Each structure stands twice: as C-alpha cells, then as structure tokens.
C-alpha cells in the first residue's frame, strides 16, 4: 500500500462520520474477528479515540480491489487495524480489530 497525502482530510472525514453516526459496514467474511465495531465489541468512541491518536505515519491507502477509483484507507495504531473507504455520503468500515 502506498502512503497518501490525504491523511488529514480522511481523518477529519472519518471522525465526522463516526460522530454523526453516518457510517456503514462493508459486507465481508470473518466478520466475527475483523469488524469489532459492527459486532459492538468496541464503541464508536473507542474507535474515534484511536483515530484521533493517528498521524500520517500510521496511515496508508490503496485503490479498492473492485472499484479502483475508490481509495481504501488503513490506520494502524496501538495494535489496532482500522480499514475504511468513502462512498459519499457514507463512510464504509471494512475492518476494525486488534
């Protein structure tokens, strides 16, 4: 994955989506271990706190495998792996796990 220059914008946008409840979860296999936010094992506030601690060194992005015009963002911080992308007007979470 390449590092993106759009970290600050992505961070602001994902934090706003969490605060407003304007997010969804991408369908995927292994949801029981890959998306703790969707399962309710981690709160929106906990995920937001991890994201707030991130800076550009914790961020990478790459094109979505089936929609290359969509950039998929990955944040790795404090043992957390948070993967998401934007499809206006929603933020789509793919993974939220340790």
Short mmCIF file of C-alpha atoms in Angstrom, two decimals:
data_model
loop_
_atom_site.label_atom_id
_atom_site.label_comp_id
_atom_site.label_asym_id
_atom_site.label_seq_id
_atom_site.Cartn_x
_atom_site.Cartn_y
_atom_site.Cartn_z
CA UNK A 1 0.00 0.00 0.00
CA UNK A 2 1.19 3.46 -0.70
CA UNK A 3 1.09 6.33 1.71
CA UNK A 4 -1.42 9.02 0.83
CA UNK A 5 -1.11 12.74 1.10
CA UNK A 6 -4.81 12.92 2.05
CA UNK A 7 -4.42 11.67 5.61
CA UNK A 8 -5.67 14.82 7.34
CA UNK A 9 -8.76 15.04 5.15
CA UNK A 10 -9.52 11.32 5.56
CA UNK A 11 -9.08 11.53 9.34
CA UNK A 12 -11.40 14.52 9.64
CA UNK A 13 -13.98 12.90 7.40
CA UNK A 14 -13.99 9.55 9.22
CA UNK A 15 -14.15 11.23 12.65
CA UNK A 16 -17.11 13.33 11.49
CA UNK A 17 -18.87 10.22 10.17
CA UNK A 18 -18.39 8.44 13.49
CA UNK A 19 -19.64 11.44 15.48
CA UNK A 20 -22.73 11.76 13.29
CA UNK A 21 -23.40 8.03 13.02
CA UNK A 22 -23.12 8.35 9.24
CA UNK A 23 -21.24 5.12 8.54
CA UNK A 24 -21.92 1.59 7.39
CA UNK A 25 -20.06 -1.70 7.37
CA UNK A 26 -18.86 -3.39 4.22
CA UNK A 27 -20.02 -6.98 3.82
CA UNK A 28 -17.22 -9.47 4.26
CA UNK A 29 -16.30 -12.89 5.55
CA UNK A 30 -14.78 -13.37 9.00
CA UNK A 31 -16.81 -10.51 10.47
CA UNK A 32 -16.51 -12.10 13.92
CA UNK A 33 -12.82 -11.22 14.09
CA UNK A 34 -12.45 -8.44 11.52
CA UNK A 35 -15.07 -5.86 12.49
CA UNK A 36 -15.40 -5.43 16.22
CA UNK A 37 -17.23 -2.12 15.72
CA UNK A 38 -20.03 -3.80 13.78
CA UNK A 39 -20.33 -6.51 16.42
CA UNK A 40 -20.49 -3.96 19.24
CA UNK A 41 -17.32 -5.26 20.90
CA UNK A 42 -15.78 -1.81 20.60
CA UNK A 43 -17.63 1.50 20.79
CA UNK A 44 -17.70 4.36 18.31
CA UNK A 45 -15.95 6.48 20.94
CA UNK A 46 -13.14 3.94 21.34
CA UNK A 47 -12.58 3.78 17.57
CA UNK A 48 -12.64 7.59 17.34
CA UNK A 49 -10.05 7.82 20.13
CA UNK A 50 -7.68 5.50 18.25
CA UNK A 51 -8.15 7.51 15.05
CA UNK A 52 -7.53 10.79 16.91
CA UNK A 53 -4.15 9.43 18.07
CA UNK A 54 -3.11 8.65 14.49
CA UNK A 55 -0.86 10.80 12.37
CA UNK A 56 0.34 10.40 8.80
CA UNK A 57 2.88 7.73 9.74
CA UNK A 58 0.03 5.44 10.84
CA UNK A 59 -1.83 5.85 7.53
CA UNK A 60 -1.66 4.13 4.17
CA UNK A 61 -4.09 3.81 1.30
CA UNK A 62 -4.58 1.93 -1.94
CA UNK A 63 -7.27 1.59 -4.59
CA UNK A 64 -10.23 -0.68 -3.77
CA UNK A 65 -9.79 -4.07 -5.47
CA UNK A 66 -13.12 -3.92 -7.32
CA UNK A 67 -13.51 -0.14 -7.66
CA UNK A 68 -10.08 1.38 -8.31
CA UNK A 69 -11.44 4.94 -8.23
CA UNK A 70 -12.19 4.45 -4.51
CA UNK A 71 -9.25 4.78 -2.14
CA UNK A 72 -9.19 2.42 0.85
CA UNK A 73 -7.58 3.91 3.95
CA UNK A 74 -5.78 1.87 6.60
CA UNK A 75 -4.80 3.16 10.03
CA UNK A 76 -2.51 1.12 12.28
CA UNK A 77 -2.01 2.45 15.78
CA UNK A 78 -1.60 0.96 19.27
CA UNK A 79 -2.20 -2.55 17.93
CA UNK A 80 -5.40 -1.53 16.12
CA UNK A 81 -6.11 -2.05 12.42
CA UNK A 82 -8.86 0.20 11.03
CA UNK A 83 -9.73 -0.05 7.34
CA UNK A 84 -12.35 2.15 5.66
CA UNK A 85 -13.32 3.97 2.49
CA UNK A 86 -15.70 6.71 1.46
CA UNK A 87 -18.72 6.34 -0.81
CA UNK A 88 -20.49 9.65 -0.43
CA UNK A 89 -22.35 10.30 1.67
CA UNK A 90 -21.20 7.30 3.73
CA UNK A 91 -18.06 6.01 5.31
CA UNK A 92 -17.72 2.26 4.90
CA UNK A 93 -15.78 0.32 7.54
CA UNK A 94 -14.16 -2.87 6.27
CA UNK A 95 -12.15 -3.86 9.36
CA UNK A 96 -11.83 -2.69 12.94
CA UNK A 97 -9.76 -5.11 15.01
CA UNK A 98 -6.62 -5.64 17.05
#
